């Protein structure tokens, strides 16, 4: 079957379907849509005749929601202009706080009465508005003020490509567990100007930053933390109480938190301190990894296929660039920051088995990269990219909220989203 044959309309912001059943069929047809694609579903029929105050969800919709995850639903204001729609929105948000919800404002949307309140609720809970008629969004903003709603604080992820990032699921679960009126969305863009525009918006309160913006976003901020300044890359932005924007870096801390315990045990068992770390790559994450290695008291060696880039990273942190991995000798820690598609592996498995360094791979799709499989076979302690993602995300939550991060909720949400969108799982569907 094809998309056209199923009667689907793939629009810029969402895929339009006629029923929940068609949405489920579409997910089976295109597993890559699971958890990443918004569906505009006609829910009016499913709610017909239901008591307005009863927030129960239709059984077929309830069973579909886990697959939608951060893909979410687009609710049509034109069809849902009744009080029951408000209850429906509340039920969706309460049961699935990490799921993305949006409201389609046209054509023909009724923005007075409950339809407008529904759209206002969406805006107040962090959901985007899809405006297809001039002035619709302004009308909803007026409705917000009229019913005393204030839009939630907006957080986002800047980068590209990021449609399969577990970060929205992880951070929205964290905000929900802490009872905070905050919402985290994605801003998938290569355009630095768009990033700057979001940073300047009134609702913006913080962000995660990934490639290609880590090394350039700092110039749009008012100040940097010591770590971000020394690393030369920003992966976290927070709006301070006085309105200024501060850049921080939690990538290094994510690695640090994973390996400091095992590294201390390794040093105690060997009866010596110090040690040597190899960082593979030369981008923003490699800068964080190199800083982390030095904070752990390790000698630093940097390897990259472009030697001059490796030298720049190494010089920044008082390390050396390696020309030949086979000549390195003993290593206590290996941190790879290159894409999994590179297939990077160490050249001598016997050397891995002899020294058994701790191995961290920042790439998380697939979870078991070629390097991690090689290291595990050699008896090394390994950490996956999803482990690093969660650790740095927990630190981000503390920066944004000023409170201890809810580890169980955030870790569970990140791994559940990953499992739902795992390419190996999709191939089996």
XYZ file of N, CA and C in Angstrom, residues 81-205:
375
model
N -15.309 21.884 18.989
C -15.782 23.100 19.651
C -16.935 22.777 20.594
N -16.649 22.003 21.626
C -17.622 21.731 22.669
C -16.870 21.489 23.965
N -17.584 21.546 25.085
C -16.917 21.484 26.381
C -16.167 20.175 26.558
N -16.702 19.079 25.966
C -16.035 17.791 26.081
C -14.630 17.814 25.549
N -14.360 18.677 24.578
C -13.020 18.757 24.009
C -12.016 19.231 25.045
N -12.453 20.131 25.908
C -11.563 20.611 26.957
C -11.212 19.468 27.903
N -12.214 18.640 28.235
C -11.960 17.490 29.093
C -11.032 16.494 28.406
N -11.238 16.329 27.101
C -10.396 15.414 26.339
C -8.944 15.878 26.381
N -8.728 17.161 26.174
C -7.370 17.696 26.208
C -6.749 17.462 27.579
N -7.518 17.742 28.625
C -7.011 17.553 29.980
C -6.644 16.107 30.258
N -7.465 15.168 29.747
C -7.194 13.752 29.961
C -5.937 13.320 29.224
N -5.783 13.788 27.999
C -4.590 13.456 27.220
C -3.340 13.973 27.913
N -3.396 15.211 28.368
C -2.227 15.817 29.004
C -1.919 15.134 30.337
N -2.946 14.772 31.097
C -2.722 14.161 32.403
C -2.113 12.771 32.285
N -2.602 11.991 31.313
C -2.143 10.610 31.198
C -0.857 10.473 30.402
N -0.627 11.401 29.517
C 0.544 11.305 28.647
C 1.238 12.670 28.586
N 1.862 13.081 29.701
C 2.446 14.423 29.751
C 3.558 14.662 28.749
N 4.219 13.597 28.290
C 5.329 13.782 27.357
C 4.867 13.841 25.903
N 3.588 13.533 25.652
C 3.116 13.496 24.269
C 2.867 14.906 23.743
N 3.266 15.134 22.514
C 3.076 16.443 21.901
C 1.633 16.605 21.448
N 1.018 17.687 21.829
C -0.335 18.007 21.396
C -0.312 19.349 20.668
N -1.136 19.461 19.657
C -1.231 20.715 18.916
C -2.680 20.940 18.546
N -3.009 22.148 18.168
C -4.362 22.482 17.721
C -4.289 23.086 16.332
N -5.084 22.527 15.428
C -5.196 23.041 14.062
C -6.269 24.128 14.067
N -5.883 25.346 13.719
C -6.795 26.487 13.819
C -7.565 26.769 12.530
N -7.573 25.896 11.591
C -8.351 26.219 10.405
C -8.148 25.193 9.318
N -8.834 25.386 8.181
C -9.812 26.456 7.967
C -11.136 26.155 8.670
N -11.868 27.178 8.974
C -13.193 27.049 9.550
C -13.213 26.782 11.042
N -12.095 26.996 11.717
C -12.079 26.745 13.152
C -12.946 27.764 13.882
N -13.716 27.279 14.853
C -14.517 28.179 15.696
C -13.690 28.539 16.914
N -13.285 29.777 16.981
C -12.404 30.189 18.059
C -13.149 30.843 19.209
N -14.482 30.916 19.083
C -15.243 31.408 20.219
C -15.648 30.219 21.077
N -16.056 30.455 22.289
C -16.551 29.386 23.145
C -15.491 28.341 23.436
N -15.956 27.082 23.504
C -15.075 25.990 23.907
C -13.959 25.752 22.904
N -14.208 26.013 21.611
C -13.162 25.818 20.617
C -11.979 26.710 20.899
N -12.240 27.960 21.241
C -11.162 28.868 21.569
C -10.477 28.495 22.862
N -11.266 28.027 23.832
C -10.674 27.613 25.101
C -9.771 26.401 24.897
N -10.202 25.480 24.022
C -9.372 24.323 23.718
C -8.023 24.758 23.156
N -8.070 25.655 22.179
C -6.828 26.153 21.587
C -5.990 26.878 22.634
N -6.647 27.637 23.509
C -5.924 28.344 24.558
C -5.270 27.369 25.525
N -5.993 26.281 25.839
C -5.421 25.262 26.709
C -4.162 24.672 26.093
N -4.228 24.440 24.793
C -3.075 23.876 24.105
C -1.878 24.810 24.217
N -2.105 26.083 23.965
C -1.035 27.065 24.061
C -0.525 27.152 25.497
N -1.450 27.101 26.451
C -1.073 27.219 27.850
C -0.302 26.015 28.351
N -0.435 24.877 27.656
C 0.279 23.669 28.055
C 1.468 23.380 27.147
N 1.883 24.361 26.372
C 3.098 24.211 25.599
C 2.919 23.724 24.189
N 1.702 23.394 23.785
C 1.489 22.864 22.444
C 1.501 23.960 21.394
N 1.965 23.644 20.197
C 1.979 24.646 19.127
C 0.605 24.832 18.512
N 0.411 25.957 17.865
C -0.807 26.242 17.124
C -0.478 26.243 15.642
N -1.267 25.509 14.868
C -1.060 25.451 13.426
C -2.027 26.448 12.800
N -1.494 27.572 12.367
C -2.315 28.676 11.875
C -2.390 28.618 10.356
N -3.619 28.365 9.839
C -3.799 28.323 8.389
C -4.724 29.443 7.899
N -5.110 30.318 8.810
C -5.871 31.509 8.441
C -5.282 32.688 9.209
N -5.083 33.828 8.558
C -4.487 34.990 9.226
C -5.269 35.399 10.474
N -4.555 35.685 11.532
C -5.183 36.191 12.745
C -5.660 35.135 13.713
N -5.599 33.853 13.341
C -6.125 32.812 14.215
C -5.336 32.724 15.517
N -4.013 32.759 15.429
C -3.188 32.655 16.628
C -3.404 33.846 17.553
N -3.587 35.025 16.976
C -3.837 36.211 17.790
C -5.155 36.081 18.541
N -6.156 35.500 17.873
C -7.451 35.303 18.522
C -7.327 34.357 19.709
N -6.513 33.326 19.556
C -6.311 32.386 20.653
C -5.573 33.065 21.803
N -4.592 33.898 21.492
C -3.868 34.618 22.540
C -4.836 35.486 23.348
N -5.792 36.105 22.644
C -6.801 36.910 23.332
C -7.669 36.040 24.225
N -8.014 34.837 23.736
C -8.816 33.919 24.540
C -8.064 33.527 25.794
N -6.763 33.289 25.668
C -5.935 32.960 26.826
C -6.097 34.010 27.920
N -5.964 35.272 27.525
C -6.076 36.348 28.497
C -7.477 36.419 29.069
N -8.467 36.150 28.196
C -9.859 36.249 28.631
C -10.239 35.230 29.674
N -9.627 34.064 29.654
C -9.979 33.027 30.629
C -8.895 32.875 31.706
N -7.952 33.800 31.726
C -6.943 33.804 32.779
C -5.870 32.746 32.649
N -5.616 32.289 31.413
C -4.583 31.285 31.200
C -3.262 31.955 30.838
N -2.196 31.421 31.373
C -0.872 31.899 31.023
C -0.118 30.765 30.328
N 0.483 31.020 29.169
C 1.248 29.967 28.495
C 2.357 29.437 29.396
N 2.585 28.132 29.329
C 3.649 27.540 30.137
C 5.000 28.005 29.625
N 6.004 27.839 30.464
C 7.359 28.165 30.060
C 7.825 27.144 29.022
N 8.466 27.631 27.981
C 8.855 26.787 26.864
C 10.347 26.465 26.906
N 10.653 25.184 26.776
C 12.015 24.686 26.648
C 12.094 23.903 25.340
N 13.270 23.799 24.765
C 13.345 23.089 23.491
C 14.728 22.509 23.255
N 14.812 21.719 22.196
C 16.065 21.149 21.732
C 16.391 21.753 20.379
N 17.554 22.409 20.269
C 18.035 22.968 19.002
C 18.985 21.965 18.349
N 18.790 21.711 17.063
C 19.720 20.844 16.366
C 19.117 20.286 15.089
N 19.870 19.425 14.429
C 19.395 18.728 13.231
C 20.377 17.611 12.888
N 19.840 16.379 12.617
C 18.445 15.951 12.706
C 18.128 15.482 14.127
N 16.947 15.806 14.642
C 16.624 15.493 16.038
C 15.230 14.889 16.217
N 14.583 14.485 15.118
C 13.226 13.957 15.231
C 13.155 12.711 16.113
N 14.234 11.945 16.199
C 14.230 10.717 16.987
C 14.916 10.889 18.340
N 15.100 12.118 18.781
C 15.732 12.354 20.074
C 14.799 11.978 21.222
N 15.297 11.249 22.234
C 14.491 10.947 23.420
C 14.335 12.133 24.369
N 15.009 13.249 24.088
C 15.023 14.370 25.035
C 13.638 14.928 25.368
N 12.734 15.143 24.388
C 11.407 15.649 24.764
C 10.672 14.722 25.729
N 10.696 13.419 25.460
C 10.034 12.472 26.361
C 10.669 12.519 27.744
N 11.982 12.565 27.794
C 12.706 12.573 29.065
C 12.408 13.827 29.876
N 12.521 14.997 29.246
C 12.364 16.234 30.006
C 10.905 16.530 30.355
N 9.971 16.213 29.469
C 8.563 16.420 29.821
C 8.142 15.503 30.954
N 8.686 14.290 30.987
C 8.416 13.403 32.113
C 8.994 13.985 33.403
N 10.164 14.609 33.291
C 10.763 15.239 34.453
C 9.950 16.415 34.964
N 9.510 17.273 34.056
C 8.680 18.412 34.466
C 7.388 17.937 35.125
N 6.776 16.893 34.553
C 5.523 16.371 35.108
C 5.752 15.791 36.505
N 6.847 15.050 36.675
C 7.127 14.447 37.980
C 7.362 15.504 39.051
N 7.930 16.646 38.645
C 8.179 17.743 39.592
C 6.983 18.673 39.736
N 5.926 18.439 38.944
C 4.737 19.290 39.015
C 4.973 20.692 38.501
N 5.843 20.826 37.491
C 6.190 22.145 36.967
C 5.442 22.454 35.676
N 4.983 23.683 35.526
C 4.262 24.122 34.320
C 5.262 24.507 33.245
N 5.969 23.516 32.758
C 6.978 23.730 31.725
C 6.770 22.671 30.641
N 7.137 23.026 29.410
C 6.990 22.073 28.308
C 8.225 22.137 27.420
N 8.647 20.965 26.940
C 9.868 20.827 26.150
C 9.497 20.329 24.756
N 9.949 21.036 23.736
C 9.639 20.684 22.353
C 10.937 20.651 21.550
N 10.841 20.304 20.270
C 12.028 20.302 19.421
C 12.007 21.483 18.459
N 13.179 21.967 18.154
C 13.354 22.987 17.126
C 14.389 22.431 16.154
N 13.899 21.650 15.198
C 14.768 20.952 14.249
C 15.156 21.916 13.138
N 16.360 22.445 13.208
C 16.772 23.448 12.227
C 18.291 23.496 12.086
N 18.728 23.828 10.890
C 20.134 24.127 10.629
C 20.398 25.627 10.681
N 19.307 26.402 10.715
C 19.385 27.851 10.573
C 19.679 28.523 11.911
N 20.848 29.113 12.040
C 21.214 29.801 13.276
C 20.289 30.982 13.560
N 19.750 31.588 12.503
C 18.836 32.720 12.702
C 17.555 32.281 13.392
N 17.071 31.092 13.079
C 15.870 30.595 13.743
C 16.148 30.326 15.217
N 17.321 29.788 15.507
C 17.706 29.567 16.900
C 17.704 30.888 17.660
N 18.285 31.916 17.065
C 18.339 33.229 17.709
C 16.943 33.789 17.945
N 16.023 33.562 17.003
C 14.659 34.065 17.140
C 13.945 33.388 18.305
N 14.126 32.088 18.463
C 13.499 31.368 19.574
C 14.088 31.834 20.901
N 15.400 32.019 20.940
C 16.040 32.499 22.161
C 15.467 33.836 22.614
N 15.046 34.659 21.655
C 14.547 35.996 21.967
C 13.066 36.019 22.302
N 12.365 34.905 22.128
C 10.911 34.893 22.347
C 10.574 34.970 23.833
N 9.400 35.499 24.137
C 8.998 35.722 25.525
C 8.830 34.423 26.300
N 8.312 33.378 25.654
C 8.021 32.134 26.354
C 9.268 31.299 26.602
N 10.340 31.566 25.895
C 11.531 30.735 25.992
C 12.191 30.862 27.362
N 12.492 29.691 27.976
C 13.149 29.683 29.276
C 14.413 28.834 29.313
